[in-house]
XYZ file of C-alpha atoms in Angstrom:
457
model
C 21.464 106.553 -63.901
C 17.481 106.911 -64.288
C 17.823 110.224 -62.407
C 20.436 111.325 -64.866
C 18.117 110.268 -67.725
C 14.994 112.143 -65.998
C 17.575 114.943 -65.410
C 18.412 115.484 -69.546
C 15.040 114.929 -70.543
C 13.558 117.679 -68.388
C 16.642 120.277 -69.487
C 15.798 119.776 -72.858
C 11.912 120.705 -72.159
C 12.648 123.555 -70.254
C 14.852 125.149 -72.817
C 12.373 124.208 -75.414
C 9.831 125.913 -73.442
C 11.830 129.061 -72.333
C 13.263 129.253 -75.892
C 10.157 129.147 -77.734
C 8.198 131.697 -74.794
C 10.921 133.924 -75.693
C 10.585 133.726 -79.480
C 6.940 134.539 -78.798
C 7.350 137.685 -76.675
C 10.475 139.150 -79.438
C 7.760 138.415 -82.364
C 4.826 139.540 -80.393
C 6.853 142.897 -79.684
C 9.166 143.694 -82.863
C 7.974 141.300 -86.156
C 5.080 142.376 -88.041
C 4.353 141.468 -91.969
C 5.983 142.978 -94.651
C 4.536 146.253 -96.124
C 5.823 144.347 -99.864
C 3.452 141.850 -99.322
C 0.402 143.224 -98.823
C -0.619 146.647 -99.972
C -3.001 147.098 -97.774
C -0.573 147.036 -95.281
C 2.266 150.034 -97.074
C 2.096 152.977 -95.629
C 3.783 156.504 -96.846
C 6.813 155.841 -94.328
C 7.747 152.738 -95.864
C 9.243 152.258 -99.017
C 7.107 149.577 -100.882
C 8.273 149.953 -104.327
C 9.696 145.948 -104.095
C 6.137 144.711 -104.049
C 6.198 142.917 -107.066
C 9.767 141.787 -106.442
C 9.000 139.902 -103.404
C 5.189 138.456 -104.427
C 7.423 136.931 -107.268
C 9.978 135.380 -104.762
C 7.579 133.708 -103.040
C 6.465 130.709 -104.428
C 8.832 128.580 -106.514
C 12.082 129.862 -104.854
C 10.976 130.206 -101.420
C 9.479 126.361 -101.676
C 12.619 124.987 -103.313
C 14.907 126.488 -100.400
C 12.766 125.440 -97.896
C 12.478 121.844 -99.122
C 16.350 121.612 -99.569
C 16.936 123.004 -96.205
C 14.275 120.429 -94.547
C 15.016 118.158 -96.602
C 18.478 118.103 -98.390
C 20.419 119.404 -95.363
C 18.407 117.502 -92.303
C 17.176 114.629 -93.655
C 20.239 112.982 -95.089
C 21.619 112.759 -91.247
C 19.381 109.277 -91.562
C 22.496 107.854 -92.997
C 23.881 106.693 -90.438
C 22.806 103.148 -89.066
C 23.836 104.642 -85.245
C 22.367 107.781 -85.041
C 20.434 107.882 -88.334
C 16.930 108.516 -86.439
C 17.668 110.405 -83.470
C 19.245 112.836 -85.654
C 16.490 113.237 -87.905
C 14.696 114.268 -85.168
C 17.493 116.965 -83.720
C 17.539 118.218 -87.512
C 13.987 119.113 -87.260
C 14.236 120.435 -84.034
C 17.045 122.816 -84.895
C 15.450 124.069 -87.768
C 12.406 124.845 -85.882
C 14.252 127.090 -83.881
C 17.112 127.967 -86.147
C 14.649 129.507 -88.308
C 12.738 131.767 -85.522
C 15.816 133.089 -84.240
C 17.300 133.971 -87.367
C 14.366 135.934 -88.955
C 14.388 137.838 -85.186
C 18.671 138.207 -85.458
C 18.464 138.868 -88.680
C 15.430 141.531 -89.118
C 17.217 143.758 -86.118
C 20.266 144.394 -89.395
C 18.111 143.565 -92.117
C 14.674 144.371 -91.921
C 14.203 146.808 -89.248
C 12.223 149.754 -89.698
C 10.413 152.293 -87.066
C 11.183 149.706 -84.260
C 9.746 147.092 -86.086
C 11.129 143.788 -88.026
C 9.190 143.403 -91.485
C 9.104 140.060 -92.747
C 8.669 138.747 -96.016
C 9.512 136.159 -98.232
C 13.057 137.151 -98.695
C 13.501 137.157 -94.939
C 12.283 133.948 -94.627
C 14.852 132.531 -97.577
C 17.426 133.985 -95.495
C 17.002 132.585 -92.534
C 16.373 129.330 -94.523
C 20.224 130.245 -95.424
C 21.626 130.639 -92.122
C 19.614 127.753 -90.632
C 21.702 125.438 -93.468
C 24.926 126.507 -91.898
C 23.885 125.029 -88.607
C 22.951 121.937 -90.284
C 26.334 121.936 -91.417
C 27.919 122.391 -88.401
C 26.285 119.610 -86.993
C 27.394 117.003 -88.919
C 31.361 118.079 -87.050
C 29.700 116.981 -83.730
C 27.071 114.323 -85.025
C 26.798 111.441 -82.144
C 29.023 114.177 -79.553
C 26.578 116.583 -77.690
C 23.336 116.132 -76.993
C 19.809 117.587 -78.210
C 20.560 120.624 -75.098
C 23.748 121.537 -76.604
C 22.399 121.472 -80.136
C 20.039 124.266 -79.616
C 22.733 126.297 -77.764
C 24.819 125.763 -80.683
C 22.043 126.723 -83.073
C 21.571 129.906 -80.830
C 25.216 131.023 -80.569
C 25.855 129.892 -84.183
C 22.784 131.737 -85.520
C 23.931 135.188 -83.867
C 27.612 134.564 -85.190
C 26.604 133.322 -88.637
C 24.282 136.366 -89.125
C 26.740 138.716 -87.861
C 29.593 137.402 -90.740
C 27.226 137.579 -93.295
C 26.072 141.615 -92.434
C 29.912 142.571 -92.467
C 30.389 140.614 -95.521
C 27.531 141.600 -97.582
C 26.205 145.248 -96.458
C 29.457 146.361 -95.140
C 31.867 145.323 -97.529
C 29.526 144.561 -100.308
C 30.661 140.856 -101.017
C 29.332 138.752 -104.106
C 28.029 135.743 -102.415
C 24.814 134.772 -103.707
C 25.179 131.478 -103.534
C 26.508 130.997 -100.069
C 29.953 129.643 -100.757
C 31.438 131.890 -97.595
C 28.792 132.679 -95.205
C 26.582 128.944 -95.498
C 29.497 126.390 -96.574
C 33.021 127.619 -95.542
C 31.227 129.165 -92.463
C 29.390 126.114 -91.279
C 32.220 123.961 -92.220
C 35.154 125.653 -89.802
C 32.635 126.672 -87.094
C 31.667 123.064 -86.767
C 35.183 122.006 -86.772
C 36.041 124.217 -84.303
C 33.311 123.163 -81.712
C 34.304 119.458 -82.343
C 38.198 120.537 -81.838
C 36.773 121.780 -78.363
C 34.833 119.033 -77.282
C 37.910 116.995 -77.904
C 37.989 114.082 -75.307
C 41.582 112.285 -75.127
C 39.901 109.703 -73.418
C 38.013 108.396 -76.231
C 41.121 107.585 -78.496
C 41.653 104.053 -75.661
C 38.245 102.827 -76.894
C 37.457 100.388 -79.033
C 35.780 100.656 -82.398
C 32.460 99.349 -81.317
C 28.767 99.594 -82.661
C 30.111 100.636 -85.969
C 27.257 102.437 -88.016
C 25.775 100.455 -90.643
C 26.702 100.910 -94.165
C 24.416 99.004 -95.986
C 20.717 98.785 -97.318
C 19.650 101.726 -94.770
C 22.526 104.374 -96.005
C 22.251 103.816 -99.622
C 18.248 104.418 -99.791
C 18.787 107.770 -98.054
C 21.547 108.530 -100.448
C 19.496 107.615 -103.434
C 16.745 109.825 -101.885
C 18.741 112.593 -101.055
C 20.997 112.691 -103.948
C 17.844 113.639 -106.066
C 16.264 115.986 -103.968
C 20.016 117.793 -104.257
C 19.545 117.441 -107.903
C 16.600 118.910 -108.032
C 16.463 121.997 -105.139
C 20.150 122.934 -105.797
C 20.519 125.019 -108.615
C 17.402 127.151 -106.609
C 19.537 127.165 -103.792
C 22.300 128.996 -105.860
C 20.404 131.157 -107.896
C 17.335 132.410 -105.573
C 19.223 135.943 -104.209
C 19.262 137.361 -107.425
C 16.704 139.916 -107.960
C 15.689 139.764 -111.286
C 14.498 136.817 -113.404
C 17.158 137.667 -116.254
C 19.951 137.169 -113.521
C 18.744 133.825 -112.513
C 19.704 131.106 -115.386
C 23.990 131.833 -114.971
C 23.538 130.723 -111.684
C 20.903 127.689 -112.138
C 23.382 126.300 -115.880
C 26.695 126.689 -113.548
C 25.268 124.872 -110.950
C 24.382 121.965 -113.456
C 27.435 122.148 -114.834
C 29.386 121.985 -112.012
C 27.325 119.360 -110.261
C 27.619 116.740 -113.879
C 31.343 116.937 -113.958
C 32.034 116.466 -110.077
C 29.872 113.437 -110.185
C 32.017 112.211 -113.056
C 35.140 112.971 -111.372
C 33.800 110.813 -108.425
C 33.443 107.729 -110.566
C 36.819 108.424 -112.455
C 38.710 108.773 -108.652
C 36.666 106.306 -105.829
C 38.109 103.509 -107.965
C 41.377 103.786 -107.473
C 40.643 105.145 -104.161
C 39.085 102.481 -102.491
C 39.653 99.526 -105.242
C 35.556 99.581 -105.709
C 34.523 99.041 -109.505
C 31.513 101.796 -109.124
C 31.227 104.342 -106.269
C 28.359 103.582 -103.986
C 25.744 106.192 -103.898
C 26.992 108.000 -100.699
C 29.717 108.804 -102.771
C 28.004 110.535 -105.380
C 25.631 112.176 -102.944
C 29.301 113.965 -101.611
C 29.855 114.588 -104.883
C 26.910 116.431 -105.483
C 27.252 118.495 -102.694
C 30.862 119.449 -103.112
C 29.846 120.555 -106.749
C 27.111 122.428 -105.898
C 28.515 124.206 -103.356
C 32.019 125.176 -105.570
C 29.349 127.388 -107.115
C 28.253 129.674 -104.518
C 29.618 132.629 -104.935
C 30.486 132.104 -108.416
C 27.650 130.685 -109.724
C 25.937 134.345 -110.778
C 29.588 135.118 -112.012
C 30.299 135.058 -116.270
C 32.178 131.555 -115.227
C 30.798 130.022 -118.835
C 29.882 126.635 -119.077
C 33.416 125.255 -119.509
C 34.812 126.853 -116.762
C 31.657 125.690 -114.412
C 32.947 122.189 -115.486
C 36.199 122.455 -115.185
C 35.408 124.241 -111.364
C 32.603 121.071 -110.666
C 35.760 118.689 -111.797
C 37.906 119.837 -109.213
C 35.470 119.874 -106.639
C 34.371 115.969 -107.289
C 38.025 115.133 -107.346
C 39.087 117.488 -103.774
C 36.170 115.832 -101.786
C 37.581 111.933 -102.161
C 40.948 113.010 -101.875
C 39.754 114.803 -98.767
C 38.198 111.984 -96.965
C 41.487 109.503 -98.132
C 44.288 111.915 -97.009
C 43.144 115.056 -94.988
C 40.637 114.011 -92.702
C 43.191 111.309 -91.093
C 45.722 114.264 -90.474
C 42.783 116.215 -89.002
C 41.760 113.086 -86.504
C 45.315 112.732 -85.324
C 47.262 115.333 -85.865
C 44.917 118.709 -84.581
C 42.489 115.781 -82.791
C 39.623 117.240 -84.600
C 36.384 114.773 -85.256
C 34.805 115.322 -88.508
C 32.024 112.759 -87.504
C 30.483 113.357 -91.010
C 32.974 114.787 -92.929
C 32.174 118.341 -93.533
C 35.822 119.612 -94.192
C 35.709 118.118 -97.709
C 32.202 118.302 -98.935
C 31.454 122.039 -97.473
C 34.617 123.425 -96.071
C 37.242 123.036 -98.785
C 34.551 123.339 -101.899
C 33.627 126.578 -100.111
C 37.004 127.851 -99.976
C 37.682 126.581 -103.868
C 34.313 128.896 -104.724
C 35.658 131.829 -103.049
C 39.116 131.658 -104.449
C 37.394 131.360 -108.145
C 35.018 134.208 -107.056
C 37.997 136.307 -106.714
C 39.704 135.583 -110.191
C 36.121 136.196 -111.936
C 35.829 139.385 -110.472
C 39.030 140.274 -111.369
C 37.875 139.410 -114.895
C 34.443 141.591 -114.582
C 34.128 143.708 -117.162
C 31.220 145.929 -118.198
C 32.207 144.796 -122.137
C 31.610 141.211 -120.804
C 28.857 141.429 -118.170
C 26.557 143.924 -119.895
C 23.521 144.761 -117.851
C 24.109 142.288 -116.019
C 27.508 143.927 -114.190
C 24.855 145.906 -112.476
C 23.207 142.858 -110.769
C 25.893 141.334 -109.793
C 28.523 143.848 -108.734
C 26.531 146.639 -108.043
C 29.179 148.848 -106.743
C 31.374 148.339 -109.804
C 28.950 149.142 -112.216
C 28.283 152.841 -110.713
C 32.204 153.222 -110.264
C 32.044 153.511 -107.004
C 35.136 151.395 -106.601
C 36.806 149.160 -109.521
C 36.934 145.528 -110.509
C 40.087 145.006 -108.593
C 39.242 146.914 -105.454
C 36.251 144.286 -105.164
C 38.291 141.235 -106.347
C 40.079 142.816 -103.151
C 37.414 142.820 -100.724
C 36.204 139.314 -102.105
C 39.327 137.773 -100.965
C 39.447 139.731 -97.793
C 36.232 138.039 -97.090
C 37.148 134.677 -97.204
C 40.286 135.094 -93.897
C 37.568 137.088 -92.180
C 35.115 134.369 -92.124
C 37.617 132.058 -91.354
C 38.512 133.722 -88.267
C 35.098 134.391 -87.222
C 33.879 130.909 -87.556
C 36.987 129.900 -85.935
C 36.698 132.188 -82.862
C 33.048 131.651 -82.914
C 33.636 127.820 -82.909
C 35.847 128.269 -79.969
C 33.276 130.418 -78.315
C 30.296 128.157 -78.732
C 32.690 124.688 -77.980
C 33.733 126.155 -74.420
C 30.203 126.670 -73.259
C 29.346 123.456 -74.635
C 31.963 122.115 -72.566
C 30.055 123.406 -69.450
C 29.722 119.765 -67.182
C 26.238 120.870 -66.311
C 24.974 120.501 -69.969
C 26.747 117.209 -70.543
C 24.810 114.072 -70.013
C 25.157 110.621 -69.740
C 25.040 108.295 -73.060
C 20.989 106.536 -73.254
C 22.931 102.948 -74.073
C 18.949 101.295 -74.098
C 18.076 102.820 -77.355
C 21.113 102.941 -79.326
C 19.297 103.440 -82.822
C 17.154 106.471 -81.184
C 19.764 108.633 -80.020
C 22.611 111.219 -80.606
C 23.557 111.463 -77.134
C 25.937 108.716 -77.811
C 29.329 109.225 -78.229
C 31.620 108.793 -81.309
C 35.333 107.144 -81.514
C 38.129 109.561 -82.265
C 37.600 108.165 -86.389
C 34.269 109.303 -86.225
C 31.722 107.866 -88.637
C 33.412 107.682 -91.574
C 34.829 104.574 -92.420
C 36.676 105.739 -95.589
C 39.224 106.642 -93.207
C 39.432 103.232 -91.345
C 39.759 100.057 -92.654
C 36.036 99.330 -92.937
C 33.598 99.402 -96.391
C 34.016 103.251 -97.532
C 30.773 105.187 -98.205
C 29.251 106.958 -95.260
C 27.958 110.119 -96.456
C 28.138 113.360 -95.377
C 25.726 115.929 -93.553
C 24.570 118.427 -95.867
């Protein structure tokens, strides 16, 4: 057993190290600064006439996706009491590479220009964007693979994610500004899929042992990272659109939608799980589901009673989720939702696209104004009309489904590979996500246990 302990610890370094010496060499050869942020640096061939544009994304928007990302998505894995620490750690270490690898993906569709990959501050929030699906998918397979197969999953995932969002939103010139298809629904079903993979029939004989701890530990994260989501979310939603006057739809729908999904939480838990008030796990799923109901439609005329009525159903789909539909998904397709991100990203996602779709039916230039021109571009020159891109927005949301499925698949059968299994570290049980789960997974709102256990962001 040492020598299979010796034997992980040294994979891990030397894919760290080959990873990161081949980050080095692709940004040493392709990535250079972008022309838009310096002018010092724009020459005649490129076309710098964003300047402004991206020296004004910088700061606030930039630094609010960034600390959501960091913090929002990768530090509420400190939840749980088992693997709480040990996957704080994985979180940072994903997004440490997640990040490199998706500016270098991402600037060869993107940003690529006389052999060279520009970067800029709106490269940067995207790769901040693909980086959160990861995160997501994580929490599928929280306490099942080990740090190894993490960053194979983050480098698989990264390639797949970036490759849905290009057909998505160059090629077919989806509305998703927010995220609710190519972050949410994407990470959601790609996770899913891996942890339908890594399926082990084995692990349904053992015993419910070294439960995670739902106490003290998992409510102070939630607290914490309830009101980080408060704060960084509605920049989340709103930080792709270009101009300032485009921005506050998105930021009021998010708030919106994020008040009345927290009420619908305290209306449902209740008579849910016979609990007078919803612990604050609860309302940190809540949050999230709400928030990310509005990605796609958040920069949509969705007015504020309709963001309500949208964050509403969203706090009232994610409980019912964890009672009813995560059970089915445990024993009927044997899929582990360790952290349960089927109802907080998964089916919110799909409820944002679906509502995307009936808004752009709606899209008018009588009701949009100027503003038709920011947020359905195509529509507003007449290149194609409101129902050929309500169309193509619900095209988009099977297509991502099947690509995070196959890619799911994909990724899940190399992670299968025995070599990059290894053995469970049983001396530091607190420390670790090398451990595995039971076929219930962390979430004891499907067992008979004290409901609450959060969800990864």
């Amino acid at each position: 057993m040492p020598e299979h302990k010796a034997a992980s610890r040294l994979r891990l370094s030397g894919l760290c190290f080959l990873l990161q010496i081949l980050n080095i060499l692709l940004f040493a050869t392709f990535v250079r600064y972008s022309p838009e942020s310096s002018s010092s640096l724009c020459s005649p061939q490129l076309n710098c006439s964003r300047r402004n544009q991206d020296s004004g994304f910088q700061h606030p928007r930039f630094r609010d996706v960034h600390i959501q990302v960091l913090l929002g998505f990768g530090l509420l894995v400190a939840f749980l009491g088992r693997y709480g620490p040990g996957s704080v750690a994985i979180s940072i270490l994903i997004v440490s590479f997640a990040i490199q690898w998706a500016i270098l993906i991402q600037g060869f569709l993107y940003f690529f220009l006389n052999g060279k990959i520009y970067v800029g501050a709106r490269s940067m929030v995207s790769a901040d964007f693909c980086t959160a699906a990861v995160l997501i998918s994580t929490g599928a397979v929280l306490g099942r693979v080990n740090p190894v197969q993490m960053l194979l999953l983050a480098l698989l995932e990264v390639t797949l994610c970036t490759l849905n969002e290009y057909i998505l939103l160059s090629l077919m010139g989806v509305s998703d500004s927010g995220r609710s298809l190519t972050v949410h629904t994407f990470g959601a079903y790609f996770g899913l899929m891996v942890s339908r993979i890594l399926h082990q029939p084995h692990m349904d004989k053992r015993k419910r042992e070294d439960q995670q701890n739902t106490g003290h530990q998992a409510d102070v994260f939630a607290v914490v990272g309830t009101i980080y989501l408060w704060i960084f979310w509605p920049s989340f939603t709103s930080t792709t659109s270009v101009h300032d006057n485009a921005e506050p739809w998105a930021v009021l729908n998010t708030y919106f939608s994020l008040v009345a999904s927290t009420i619908a939480t305290f209306m449902l838990s209740p008579v849910l799980y016979e609990e007078s008030t919803p612990r604050m796990v609860q309302i940190q799923d809540a949050t999230l589901a709400g928030a990310a109901v509005m990605g796609m439609a958040g920069e949509m005329l969705v007015t504020p009673f309709g963001a309500l009525i949208t964050g509403f159903l969203a706090g009232l789909i994610c409980p019912l989720g964890f009672r009813f539909f995560t059970p089915v998904l445990q024993s009927r397709l044997k899929i582990q939702d360790t952290c349960g991100v089927h109802n907080v990203h998964g089916l919110p996602g799909i409820l944002g696209a679906l509502l995307g779709v009936l808004l752009t039916l709606l899209a008018t230039a009588d009701a949009y104004g100027d503003r038709l021109e920011l947020v359905f571009p195509l529509v507003a020159q007449g290149s194609r009309t409101a129902a050929d891109q309500a169309v193509l927005q619900l095209c988009a949301l099977p297509l991502t489904l099947l690509l995070a499925t196959l890619g799911g698949c994909l990724t899940g059968a190399v992670l299968k590979i025995k070599a990059l299994r290894s053995p469970p570290d049983k001396g530091n049980l607190e420390n670790t996500v090398l451990l595995e789960v039971d076929k219930e997974g962390c979430d004891p709102r499907t067992s008979g246990k004290e409901p609450g256990i959060s969800t990864l962001v």
